Coordinates of C-alpha atoms (C1' of nucleotides) in Angstrom, one line a residue:
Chain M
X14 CA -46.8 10.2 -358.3
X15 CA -49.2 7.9 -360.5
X16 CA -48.7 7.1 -364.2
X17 CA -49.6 10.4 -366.1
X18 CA -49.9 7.7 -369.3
X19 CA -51.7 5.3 -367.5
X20 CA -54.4 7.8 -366.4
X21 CA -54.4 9.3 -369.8
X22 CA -55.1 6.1 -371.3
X23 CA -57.9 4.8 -369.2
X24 CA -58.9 7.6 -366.8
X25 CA -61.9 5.4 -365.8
X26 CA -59.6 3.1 -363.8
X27 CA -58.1 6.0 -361.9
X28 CA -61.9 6.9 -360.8
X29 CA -62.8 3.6 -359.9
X30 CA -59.7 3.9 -357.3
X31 CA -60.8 6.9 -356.1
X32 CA -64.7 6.0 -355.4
X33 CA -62.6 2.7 -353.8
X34 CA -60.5 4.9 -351.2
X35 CA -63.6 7.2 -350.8
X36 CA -61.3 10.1 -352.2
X37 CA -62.4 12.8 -354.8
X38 CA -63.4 11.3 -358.2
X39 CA -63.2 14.9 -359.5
X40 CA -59.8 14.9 -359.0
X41 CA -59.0 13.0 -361.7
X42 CA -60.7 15.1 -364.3
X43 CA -58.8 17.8 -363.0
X44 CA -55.8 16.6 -363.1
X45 CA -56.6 15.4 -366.9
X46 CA -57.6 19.2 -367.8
X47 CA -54.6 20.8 -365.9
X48 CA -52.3 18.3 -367.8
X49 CA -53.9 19.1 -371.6
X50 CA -53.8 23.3 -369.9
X51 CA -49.8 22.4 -369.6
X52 CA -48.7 20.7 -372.9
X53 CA -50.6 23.7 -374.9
X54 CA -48.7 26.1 -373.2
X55 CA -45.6 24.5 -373.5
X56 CA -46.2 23.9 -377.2
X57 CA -46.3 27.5 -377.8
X58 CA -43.3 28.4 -375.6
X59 CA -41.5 25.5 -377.8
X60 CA -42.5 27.0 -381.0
X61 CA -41.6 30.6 -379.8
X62 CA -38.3 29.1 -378.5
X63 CA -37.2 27.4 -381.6
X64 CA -37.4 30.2 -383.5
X65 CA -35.7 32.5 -381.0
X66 CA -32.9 29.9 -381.4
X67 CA -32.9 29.9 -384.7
X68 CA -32.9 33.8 -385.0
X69 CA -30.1 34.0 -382.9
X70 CA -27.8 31.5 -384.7
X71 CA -28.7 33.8 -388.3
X72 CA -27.3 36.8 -385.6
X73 CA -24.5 34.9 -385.6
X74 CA -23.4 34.7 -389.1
X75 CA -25.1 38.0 -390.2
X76 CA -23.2 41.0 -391.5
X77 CA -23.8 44.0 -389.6
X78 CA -27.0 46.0 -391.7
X79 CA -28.5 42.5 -391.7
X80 CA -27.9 42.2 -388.0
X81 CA -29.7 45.2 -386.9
X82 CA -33.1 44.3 -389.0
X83 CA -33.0 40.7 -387.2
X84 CA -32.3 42.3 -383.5
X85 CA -35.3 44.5 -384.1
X86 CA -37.3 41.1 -384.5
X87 CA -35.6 39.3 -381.7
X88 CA -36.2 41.8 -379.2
X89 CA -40.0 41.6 -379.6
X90 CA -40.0 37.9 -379.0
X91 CA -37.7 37.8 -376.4
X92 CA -40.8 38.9 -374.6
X93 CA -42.9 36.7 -376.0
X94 CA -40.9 33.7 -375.1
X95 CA -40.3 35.1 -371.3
X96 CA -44.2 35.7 -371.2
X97 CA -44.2 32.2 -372.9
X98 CA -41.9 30.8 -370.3
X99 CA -44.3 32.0 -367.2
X100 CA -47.2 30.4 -368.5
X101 CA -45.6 27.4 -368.5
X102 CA -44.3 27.8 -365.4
X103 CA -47.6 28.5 -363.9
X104 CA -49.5 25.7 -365.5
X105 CA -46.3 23.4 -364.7
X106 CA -47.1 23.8 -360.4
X107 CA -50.8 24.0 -360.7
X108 CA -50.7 20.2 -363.0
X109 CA -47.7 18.9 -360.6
X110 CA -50.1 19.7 -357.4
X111 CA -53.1 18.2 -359.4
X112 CA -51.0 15.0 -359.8
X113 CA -50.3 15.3 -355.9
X114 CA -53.7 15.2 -355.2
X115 CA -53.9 11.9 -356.5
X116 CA -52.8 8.8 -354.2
X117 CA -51.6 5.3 -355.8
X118 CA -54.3 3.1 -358.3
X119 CA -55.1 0.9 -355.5
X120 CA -55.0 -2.9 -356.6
X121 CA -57.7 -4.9 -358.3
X122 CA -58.0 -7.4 -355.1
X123 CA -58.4 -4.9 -352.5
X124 CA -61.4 -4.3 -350.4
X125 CA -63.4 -1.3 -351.1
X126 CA -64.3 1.3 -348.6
X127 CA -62.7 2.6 -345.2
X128 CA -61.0 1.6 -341.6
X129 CA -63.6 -1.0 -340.9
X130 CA -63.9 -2.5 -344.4
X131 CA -60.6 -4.7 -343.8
X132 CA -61.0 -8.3 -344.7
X133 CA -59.6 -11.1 -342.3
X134 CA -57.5 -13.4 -344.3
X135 CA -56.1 -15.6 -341.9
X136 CA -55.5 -16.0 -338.1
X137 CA -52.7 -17.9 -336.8
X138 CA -52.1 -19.6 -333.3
X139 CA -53.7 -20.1 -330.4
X140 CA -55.3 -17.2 -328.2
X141 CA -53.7 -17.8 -324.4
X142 CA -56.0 -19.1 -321.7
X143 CA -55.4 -16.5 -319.3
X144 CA -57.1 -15.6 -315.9
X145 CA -57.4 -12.2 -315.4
X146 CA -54.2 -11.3 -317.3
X147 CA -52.4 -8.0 -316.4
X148 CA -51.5 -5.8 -319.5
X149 CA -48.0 -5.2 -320.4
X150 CA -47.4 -2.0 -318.4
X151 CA -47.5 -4.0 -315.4
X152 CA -46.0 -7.0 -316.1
X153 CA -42.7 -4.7 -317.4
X154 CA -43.1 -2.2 -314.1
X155 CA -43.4 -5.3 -312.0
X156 CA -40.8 -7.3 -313.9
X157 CA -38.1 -3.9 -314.5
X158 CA -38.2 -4.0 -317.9
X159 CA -40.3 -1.0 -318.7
X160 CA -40.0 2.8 -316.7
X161 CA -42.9 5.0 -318.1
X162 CA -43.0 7.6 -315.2
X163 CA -39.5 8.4 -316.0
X164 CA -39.7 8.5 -319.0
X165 CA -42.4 11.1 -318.8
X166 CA -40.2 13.3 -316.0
X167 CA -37.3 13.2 -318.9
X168 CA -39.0 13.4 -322.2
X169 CA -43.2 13.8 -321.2
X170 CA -46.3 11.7 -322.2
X171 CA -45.6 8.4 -324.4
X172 CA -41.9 8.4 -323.7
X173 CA -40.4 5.5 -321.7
X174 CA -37.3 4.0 -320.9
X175 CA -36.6 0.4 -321.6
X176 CA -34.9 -1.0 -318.8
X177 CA -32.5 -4.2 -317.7
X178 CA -34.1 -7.5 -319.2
X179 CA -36.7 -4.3 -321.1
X180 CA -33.8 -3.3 -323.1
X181 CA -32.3 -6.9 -323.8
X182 CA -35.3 -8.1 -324.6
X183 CA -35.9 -5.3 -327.5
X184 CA -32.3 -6.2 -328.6
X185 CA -32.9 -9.6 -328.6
X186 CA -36.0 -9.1 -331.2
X187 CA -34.3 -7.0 -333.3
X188 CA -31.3 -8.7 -333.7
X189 CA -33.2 -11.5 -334.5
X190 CA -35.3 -9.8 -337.2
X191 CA -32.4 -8.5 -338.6
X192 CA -30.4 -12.2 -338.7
X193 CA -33.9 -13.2 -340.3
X194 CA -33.6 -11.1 -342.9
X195 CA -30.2 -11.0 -344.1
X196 CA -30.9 -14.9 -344.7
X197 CA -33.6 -14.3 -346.6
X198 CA -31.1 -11.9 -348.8
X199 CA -31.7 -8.2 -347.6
X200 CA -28.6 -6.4 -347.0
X201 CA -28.8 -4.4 -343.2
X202 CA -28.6 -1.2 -343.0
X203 CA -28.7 1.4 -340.2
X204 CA -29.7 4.4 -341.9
X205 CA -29.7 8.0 -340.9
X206 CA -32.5 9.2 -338.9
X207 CA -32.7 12.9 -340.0
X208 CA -33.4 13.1 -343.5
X209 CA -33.8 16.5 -345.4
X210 CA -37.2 17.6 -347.0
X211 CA -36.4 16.2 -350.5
X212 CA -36.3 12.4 -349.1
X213 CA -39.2 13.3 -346.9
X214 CA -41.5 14.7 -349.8
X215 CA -40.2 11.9 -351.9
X216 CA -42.0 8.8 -349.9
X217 CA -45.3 11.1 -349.6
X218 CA -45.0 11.5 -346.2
X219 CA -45.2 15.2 -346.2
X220 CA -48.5 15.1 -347.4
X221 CA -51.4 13.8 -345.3
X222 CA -49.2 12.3 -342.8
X223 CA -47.3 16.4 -342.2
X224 CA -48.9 17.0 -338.8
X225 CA -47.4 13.3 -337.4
X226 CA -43.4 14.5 -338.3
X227 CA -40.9 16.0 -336.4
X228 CA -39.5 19.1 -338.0
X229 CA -36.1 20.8 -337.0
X230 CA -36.5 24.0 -337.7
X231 CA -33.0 25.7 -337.4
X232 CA -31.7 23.1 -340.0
X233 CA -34.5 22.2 -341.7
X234 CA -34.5 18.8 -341.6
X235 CA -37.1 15.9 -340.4
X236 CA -37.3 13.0 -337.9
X237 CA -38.1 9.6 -340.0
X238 CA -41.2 8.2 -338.5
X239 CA -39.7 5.0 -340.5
X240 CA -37.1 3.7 -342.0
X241 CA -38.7 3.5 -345.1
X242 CA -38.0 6.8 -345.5
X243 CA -34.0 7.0 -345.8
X244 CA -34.1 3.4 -347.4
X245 CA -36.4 4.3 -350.4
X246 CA -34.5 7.6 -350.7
X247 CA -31.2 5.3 -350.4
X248 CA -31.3 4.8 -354.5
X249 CA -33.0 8.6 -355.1
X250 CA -32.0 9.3 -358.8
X251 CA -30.6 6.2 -359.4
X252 CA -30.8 3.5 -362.2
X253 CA -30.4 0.2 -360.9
X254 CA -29.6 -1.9 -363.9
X255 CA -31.3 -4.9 -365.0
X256 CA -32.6 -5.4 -361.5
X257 CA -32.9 -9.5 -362.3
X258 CA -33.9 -10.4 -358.4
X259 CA -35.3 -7.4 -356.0
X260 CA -33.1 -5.4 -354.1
X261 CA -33.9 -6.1 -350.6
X262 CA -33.1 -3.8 -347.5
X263 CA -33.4 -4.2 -344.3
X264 CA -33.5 -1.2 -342.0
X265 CA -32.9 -1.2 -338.2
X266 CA -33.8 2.3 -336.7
X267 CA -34.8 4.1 -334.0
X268 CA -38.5 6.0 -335.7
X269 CA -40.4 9.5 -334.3
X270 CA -44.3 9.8 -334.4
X271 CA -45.9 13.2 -333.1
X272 CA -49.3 11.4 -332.8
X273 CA -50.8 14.4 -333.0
X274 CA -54.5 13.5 -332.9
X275 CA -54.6 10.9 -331.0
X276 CA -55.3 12.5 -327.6
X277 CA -56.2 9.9 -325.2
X278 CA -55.8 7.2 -327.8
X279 CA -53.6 4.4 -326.0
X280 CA -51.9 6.3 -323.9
X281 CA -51.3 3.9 -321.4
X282 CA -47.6 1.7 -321.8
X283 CA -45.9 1.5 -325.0
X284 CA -48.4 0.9 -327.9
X285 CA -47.9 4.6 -329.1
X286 CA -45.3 6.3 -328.5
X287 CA -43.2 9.2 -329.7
X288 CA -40.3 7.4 -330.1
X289 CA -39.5 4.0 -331.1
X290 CA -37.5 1.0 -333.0
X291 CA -38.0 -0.9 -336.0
X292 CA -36.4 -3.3 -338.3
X293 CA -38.0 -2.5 -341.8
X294 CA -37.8 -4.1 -344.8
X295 CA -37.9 -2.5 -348.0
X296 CA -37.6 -3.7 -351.7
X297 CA -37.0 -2.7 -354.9
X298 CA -37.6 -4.5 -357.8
X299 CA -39.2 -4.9 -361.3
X300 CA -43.4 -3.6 -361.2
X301 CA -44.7 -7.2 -362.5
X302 CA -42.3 -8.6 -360.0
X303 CA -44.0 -6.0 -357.3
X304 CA -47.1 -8.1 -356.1
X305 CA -45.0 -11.3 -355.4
X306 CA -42.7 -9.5 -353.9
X307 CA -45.4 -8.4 -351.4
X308 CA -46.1 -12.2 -350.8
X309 CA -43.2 -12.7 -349.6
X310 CA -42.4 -10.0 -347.6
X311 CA -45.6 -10.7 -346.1
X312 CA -44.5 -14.3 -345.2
X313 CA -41.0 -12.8 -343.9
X314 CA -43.7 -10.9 -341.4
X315 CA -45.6 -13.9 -340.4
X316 CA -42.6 -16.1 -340.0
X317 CA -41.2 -13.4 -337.2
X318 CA -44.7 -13.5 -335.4
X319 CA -44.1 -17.1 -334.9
X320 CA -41.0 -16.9 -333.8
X321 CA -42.4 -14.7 -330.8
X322 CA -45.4 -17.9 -330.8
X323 CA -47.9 -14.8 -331.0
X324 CA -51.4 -15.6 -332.0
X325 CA -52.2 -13.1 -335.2
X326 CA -54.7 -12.5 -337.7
X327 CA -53.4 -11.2 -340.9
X328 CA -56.2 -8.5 -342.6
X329 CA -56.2 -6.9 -346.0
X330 CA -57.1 -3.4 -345.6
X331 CA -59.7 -1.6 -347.3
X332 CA -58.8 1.1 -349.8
X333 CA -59.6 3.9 -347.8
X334 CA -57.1 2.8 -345.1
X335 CA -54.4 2.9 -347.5
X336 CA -51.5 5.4 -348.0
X337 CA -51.0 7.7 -350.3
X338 CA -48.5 5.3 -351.7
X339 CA -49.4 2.0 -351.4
X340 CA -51.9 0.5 -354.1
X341 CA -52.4 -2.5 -351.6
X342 CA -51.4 -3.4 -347.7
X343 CA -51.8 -6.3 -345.7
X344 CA -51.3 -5.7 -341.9
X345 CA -50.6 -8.2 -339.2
X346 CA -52.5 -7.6 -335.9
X347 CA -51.6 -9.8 -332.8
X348 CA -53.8 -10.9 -329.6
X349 CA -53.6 -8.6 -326.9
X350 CA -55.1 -10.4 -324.1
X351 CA -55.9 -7.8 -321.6
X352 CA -57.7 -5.8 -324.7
X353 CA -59.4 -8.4 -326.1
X354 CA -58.6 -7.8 -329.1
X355 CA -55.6 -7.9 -332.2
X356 CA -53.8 -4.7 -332.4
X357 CA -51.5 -4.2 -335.3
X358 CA -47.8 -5.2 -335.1
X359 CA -47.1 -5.2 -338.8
X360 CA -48.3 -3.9 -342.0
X361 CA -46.2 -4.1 -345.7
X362 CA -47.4 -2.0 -348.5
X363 CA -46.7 -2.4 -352.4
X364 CA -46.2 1.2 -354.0
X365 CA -46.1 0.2 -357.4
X366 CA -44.0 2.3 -359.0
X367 CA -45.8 5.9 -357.2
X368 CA -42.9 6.2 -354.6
X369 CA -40.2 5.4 -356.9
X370 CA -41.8 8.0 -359.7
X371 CA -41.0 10.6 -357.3
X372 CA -38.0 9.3 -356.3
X373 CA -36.9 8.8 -360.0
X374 CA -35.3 5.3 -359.6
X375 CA -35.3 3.2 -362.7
X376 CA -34.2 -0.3 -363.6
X377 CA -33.4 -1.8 -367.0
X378 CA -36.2 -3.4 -368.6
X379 CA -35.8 -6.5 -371.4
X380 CA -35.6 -4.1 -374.1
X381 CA -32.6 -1.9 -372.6
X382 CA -35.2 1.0 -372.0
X383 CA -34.8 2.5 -368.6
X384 CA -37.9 2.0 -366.9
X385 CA -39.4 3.2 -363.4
X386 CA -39.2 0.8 -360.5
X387 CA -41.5 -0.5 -357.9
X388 CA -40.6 -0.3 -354.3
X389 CA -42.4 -2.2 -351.4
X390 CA -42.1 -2.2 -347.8
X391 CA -42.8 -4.3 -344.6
X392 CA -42.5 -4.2 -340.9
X393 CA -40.0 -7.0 -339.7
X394 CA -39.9 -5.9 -335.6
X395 CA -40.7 -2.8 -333.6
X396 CA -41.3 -2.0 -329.8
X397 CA -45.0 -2.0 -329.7
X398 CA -44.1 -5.9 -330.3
X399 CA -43.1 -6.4 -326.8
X400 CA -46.6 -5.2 -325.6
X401 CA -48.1 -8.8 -327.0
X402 CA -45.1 -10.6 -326.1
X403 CA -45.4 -9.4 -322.5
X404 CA -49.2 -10.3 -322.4
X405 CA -49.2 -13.3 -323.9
X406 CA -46.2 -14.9 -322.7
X407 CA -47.2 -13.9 -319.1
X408 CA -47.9 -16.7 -316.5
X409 CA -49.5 -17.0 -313.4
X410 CA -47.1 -16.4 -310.9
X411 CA -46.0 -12.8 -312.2
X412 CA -43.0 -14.5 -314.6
X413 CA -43.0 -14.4 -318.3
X414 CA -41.5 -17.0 -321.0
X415 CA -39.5 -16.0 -323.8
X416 CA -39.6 -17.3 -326.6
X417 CA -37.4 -20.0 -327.7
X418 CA -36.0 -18.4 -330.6
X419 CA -35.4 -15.4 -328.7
X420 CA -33.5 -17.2 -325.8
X421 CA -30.3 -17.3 -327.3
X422 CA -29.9 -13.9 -327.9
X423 CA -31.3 -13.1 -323.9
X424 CA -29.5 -15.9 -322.2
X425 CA -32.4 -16.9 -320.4
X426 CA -35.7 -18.2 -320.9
X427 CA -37.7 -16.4 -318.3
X428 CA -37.7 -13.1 -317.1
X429 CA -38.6 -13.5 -313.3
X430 CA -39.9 -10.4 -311.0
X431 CA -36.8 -8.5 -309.3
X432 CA -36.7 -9.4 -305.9
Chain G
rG19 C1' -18.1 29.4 -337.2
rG20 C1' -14.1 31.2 -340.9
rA21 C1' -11.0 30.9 -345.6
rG22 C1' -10.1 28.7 -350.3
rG23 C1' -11.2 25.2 -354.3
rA24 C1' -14.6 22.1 -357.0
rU25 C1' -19.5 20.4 -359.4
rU26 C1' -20.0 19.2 -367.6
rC27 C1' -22.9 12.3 -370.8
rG28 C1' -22.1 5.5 -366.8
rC29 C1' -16.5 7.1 -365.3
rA30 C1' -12.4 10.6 -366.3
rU31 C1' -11.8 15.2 -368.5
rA32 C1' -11.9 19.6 -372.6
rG33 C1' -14.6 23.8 -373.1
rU34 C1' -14.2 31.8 -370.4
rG35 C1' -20.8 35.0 -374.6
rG36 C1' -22.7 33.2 -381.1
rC37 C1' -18.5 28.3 -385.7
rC38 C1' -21.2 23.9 -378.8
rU39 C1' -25.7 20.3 -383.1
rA40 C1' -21.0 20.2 -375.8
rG41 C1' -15.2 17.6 -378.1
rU42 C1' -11.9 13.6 -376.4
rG43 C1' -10.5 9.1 -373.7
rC44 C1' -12.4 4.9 -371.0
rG45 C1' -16.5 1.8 -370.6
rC46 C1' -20.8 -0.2 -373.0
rC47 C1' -23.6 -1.7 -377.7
rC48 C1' -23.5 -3.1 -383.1
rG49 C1' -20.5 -4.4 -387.2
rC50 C1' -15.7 -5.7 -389.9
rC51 C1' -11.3 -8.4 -389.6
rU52 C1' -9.4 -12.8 -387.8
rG53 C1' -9.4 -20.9 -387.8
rC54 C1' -9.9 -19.2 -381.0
rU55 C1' -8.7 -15.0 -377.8
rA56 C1' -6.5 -10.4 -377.6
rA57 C1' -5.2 -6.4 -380.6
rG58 C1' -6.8 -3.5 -384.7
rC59 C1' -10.6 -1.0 -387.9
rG60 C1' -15.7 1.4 -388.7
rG61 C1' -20.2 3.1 -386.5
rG62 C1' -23.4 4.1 -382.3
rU63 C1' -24.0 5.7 -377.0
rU64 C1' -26.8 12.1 -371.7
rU65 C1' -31.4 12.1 -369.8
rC66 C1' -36.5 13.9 -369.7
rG67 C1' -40.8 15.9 -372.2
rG68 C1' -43.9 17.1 -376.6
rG69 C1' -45.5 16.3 -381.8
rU70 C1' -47.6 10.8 -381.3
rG71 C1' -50.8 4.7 -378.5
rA72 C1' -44.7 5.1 -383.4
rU73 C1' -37.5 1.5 -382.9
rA74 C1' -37.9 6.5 -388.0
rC75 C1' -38.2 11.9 -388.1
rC76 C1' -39.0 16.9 -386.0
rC77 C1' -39.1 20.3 -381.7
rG78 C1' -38.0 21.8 -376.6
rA79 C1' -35.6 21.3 -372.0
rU80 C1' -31.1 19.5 -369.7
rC81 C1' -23.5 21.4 -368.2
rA82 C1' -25.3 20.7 -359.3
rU83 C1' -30.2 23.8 -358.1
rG84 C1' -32.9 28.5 -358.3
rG85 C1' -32.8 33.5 -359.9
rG86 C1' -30.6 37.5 -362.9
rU87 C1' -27.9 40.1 -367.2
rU88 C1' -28.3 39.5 -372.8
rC89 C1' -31.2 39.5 -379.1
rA90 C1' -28.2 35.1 -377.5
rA91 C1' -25.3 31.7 -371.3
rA92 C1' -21.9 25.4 -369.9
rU93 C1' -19.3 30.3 -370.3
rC94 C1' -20.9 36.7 -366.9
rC95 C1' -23.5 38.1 -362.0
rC96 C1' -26.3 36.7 -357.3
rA97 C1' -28.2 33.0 -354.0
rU98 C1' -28.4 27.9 -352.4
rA99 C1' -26.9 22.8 -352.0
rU100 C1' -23.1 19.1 -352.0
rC101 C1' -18.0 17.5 -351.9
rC102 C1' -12.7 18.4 -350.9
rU103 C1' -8.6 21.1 -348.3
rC104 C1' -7.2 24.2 -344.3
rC105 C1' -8.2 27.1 -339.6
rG106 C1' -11.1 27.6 -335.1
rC107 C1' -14.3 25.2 -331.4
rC108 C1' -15.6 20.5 -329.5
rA109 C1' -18.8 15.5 -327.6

RNA sequence: GGAGGAUUCGCAUAGUGGCCUAGUGCGCCCGCCUGCUAAGCGGGUUUCGGGUGAUACCCGAUCAUGGGUUCAAAUCCCAUAUCCUCCGCCA
């Protein structure tokens, strides 16, 4: 949910985002007239209220000729005030889905425009010198780390089991993304995976993202394609207090994706999948605290992707890439040798304070007013990782080297073929 | 799956149709008193929205949520959610 004030006060701005994202400019001004449609029909239901009220507390006191005279009078605008009521009920859903319609104020810096309009910031490390490399779906069937033809026989198409070293290795990279981030202050959490609509509706994801969620029917509750999810909702109607230093979570979880739509998009190994896991970070903290934040988490992101010694650019993506929350994103995008090109492994957004306005959680501000929060969020580790640790880590005789930091948590430092 | 109980301000509780403008205690904030501290004393303190780009003032909503009854609902009725206790089933 965006700043009803904010838009009020400079509607201009909020247009300017829109033509940025490519979304409906229009949209704006009819959010505007829906919102001036809903005070003026709440102002009458007030004024017809308050004297109701005040009618009723006369009743009260009244003797009893006096009393019949004034019920006469009362019953009269008890309709009005029900008819009163339904107007502003009415007007209340059509200016809340107005408001809907409107994603976050994307941020000054970002690139205008859509999916292609990304800028490259930097790119990190040095692309492997590889002779015909073999893509990761063959190194892990060759190496036993990977089984996507069972997968399918159990589960169907982009389900896969991880397997032996597969499974170690996964552990080993999350376990290290989570000791990464409680030393950098975020406090671990395994959160719950099914999450009921209210916590669902409240990150935005039942919007434009609806077709891509699982949705359990019978109870009525949905399959996180995120972490995010459960960790934003974590402090749902809460007030955190002075909130002097961000709240920092970090989520480990397993996540579900329908990819509906994407048909024949990667379907070969593990770079989409229906089911998958991630260590997620997730902040809360003060809004003018919100874009450093988003610095850092970024720099949590890049430090992990050395730690796998993956070569990565890091992009800033255009406006029209963006999510309904998310004012501005940076995504991280590894090598993948046998594609020839970087494929994203990480992406962290900064929502402002549109996740948390719908999620009503508030902090303290320097005054003692209570004020809404920002949240952020940022990828720290997921499965699709081990696709360009796989291909890049490969060597020529079938083997593949693990990365140093990783070896302690694996026990070795090569994953040989099974023999 | 079944039976019962609960849900009121940050916390604990009072409140069974109009005198509820929701009381009290704790906590918190301001002040007084005190050579310090504690105690004591006085005052303030739900949240959200509107009037209204306003720390004052006025109005409305808000007693888990949504409906209903009524001139009038924290209070009565219905549904839902959550929590607790017990019974049944069970990985």
């Amino acid at each position: 949910m965006i700043d009803l004030r904010a838009l009020r006060d400079n509607p201009d701005a909020y247009r300017d985002s829109q033509r940025k994202r490519g979304a409906s400019v229009e949209a704006v001004d009819a959010l505007l007239s829906a919102d001036a449609d809903h005070r003026s029909a709440l102002q009458s239901f007030e004024t017809l209220r308050a004297e109701q009220k005040s009618l009723g507390k006369k009743i009260a006191g009244a003797d009893p000729d006096e009393k019949k005279t004034l019920l006469e009078r009362t019953k009269t605008l008890a309709e009005e005030v029900k008819a009163a009521e339904l107007k502003v009920t009415a007007t209340a859903s059509a200016f809340d889905s107005a408001g809907k319609a409107i994603p976050n104020l994307v941020a000054e810096g970002a690139p205008a425009g859509g999916e292609d309009d990304y800028i490259v910031l930097r790119e990190v490390g040095e692309k492997p010198a590889i002779e015909e490399p073999k893509d990761h779906l063959e190194i892990g069937t060759a190496l036993g780390l990977l089984d996507t033809e069972r997968g399918a026989k159990t589960s169907g198409a982009r389900f896969y089991y991880l397997t032996g070293d597969g499974a170690l290795l996964q552990l080993a990279m999350l376990n290290l993304a989570i000791q990464q981030a409680v030393e950098t202050g975020f406090t671990p959490m395994i959160p719950p995976v099914l999450v009921r609509p209210e916590a669902m509706e409240g990150t935005g994801f039942l919007g434009e993202h609806a077709d891509e969620i699982y949705y359990l029917e019978r109870d009525e509750m949905y399959l996180v394609g995120t972490s995010e999810v459960p960790l934003a909702a974590y402090h749902s109607g809460e007030n955190l207090g002075e909130l002097t230093a961000p709240r920092r979570y970090a989520g480990w979880s397993s996540c579900f994706r329908r990819e509906a739509g994407s048909y024949g998009k990667d379907t070969r190994g593990i770079i989409r999948v229906h089911q998958f896991d991630k260590v997620e970070m997730f902040s809360f903290c003060k809004p003018e605290d919100a874009e450093a934040e988003h610095e850092k988490l970024l720099s949590y992101e890049e430090q992990m992707l050395q730690k796998m010694e993956l070569p990565y650019r890091v992009i800033d993506v255009a406006a029209g890439d963006l999510g309904t929350s998310a004012s501005r994103k940076f995504d991280c995008e590894a090598w993948v040798p046998t594609q020839g090109r970087y494929r994203e492994l990480t992406s962290t957004s900064n929502c402002t304070t549109f996740q948390a306005r719908r999620l009503n959680v508030k902090y303290r501000d320097e005054q003692g007013k209570n004020a809404v929060a920002a949240t952020l969020n940022g990828t720290l580790a997921t499965t699709r990782w081990l696709v360009a640790i796989l291909e890049n880590h490969q060597r020529a005789d079938g083997s593949v080297a693990v990365p140093k930091a990783l070896q302690p948590f694996l026990g070795k430092d090569v994953l040989e073929p099974k023999k």
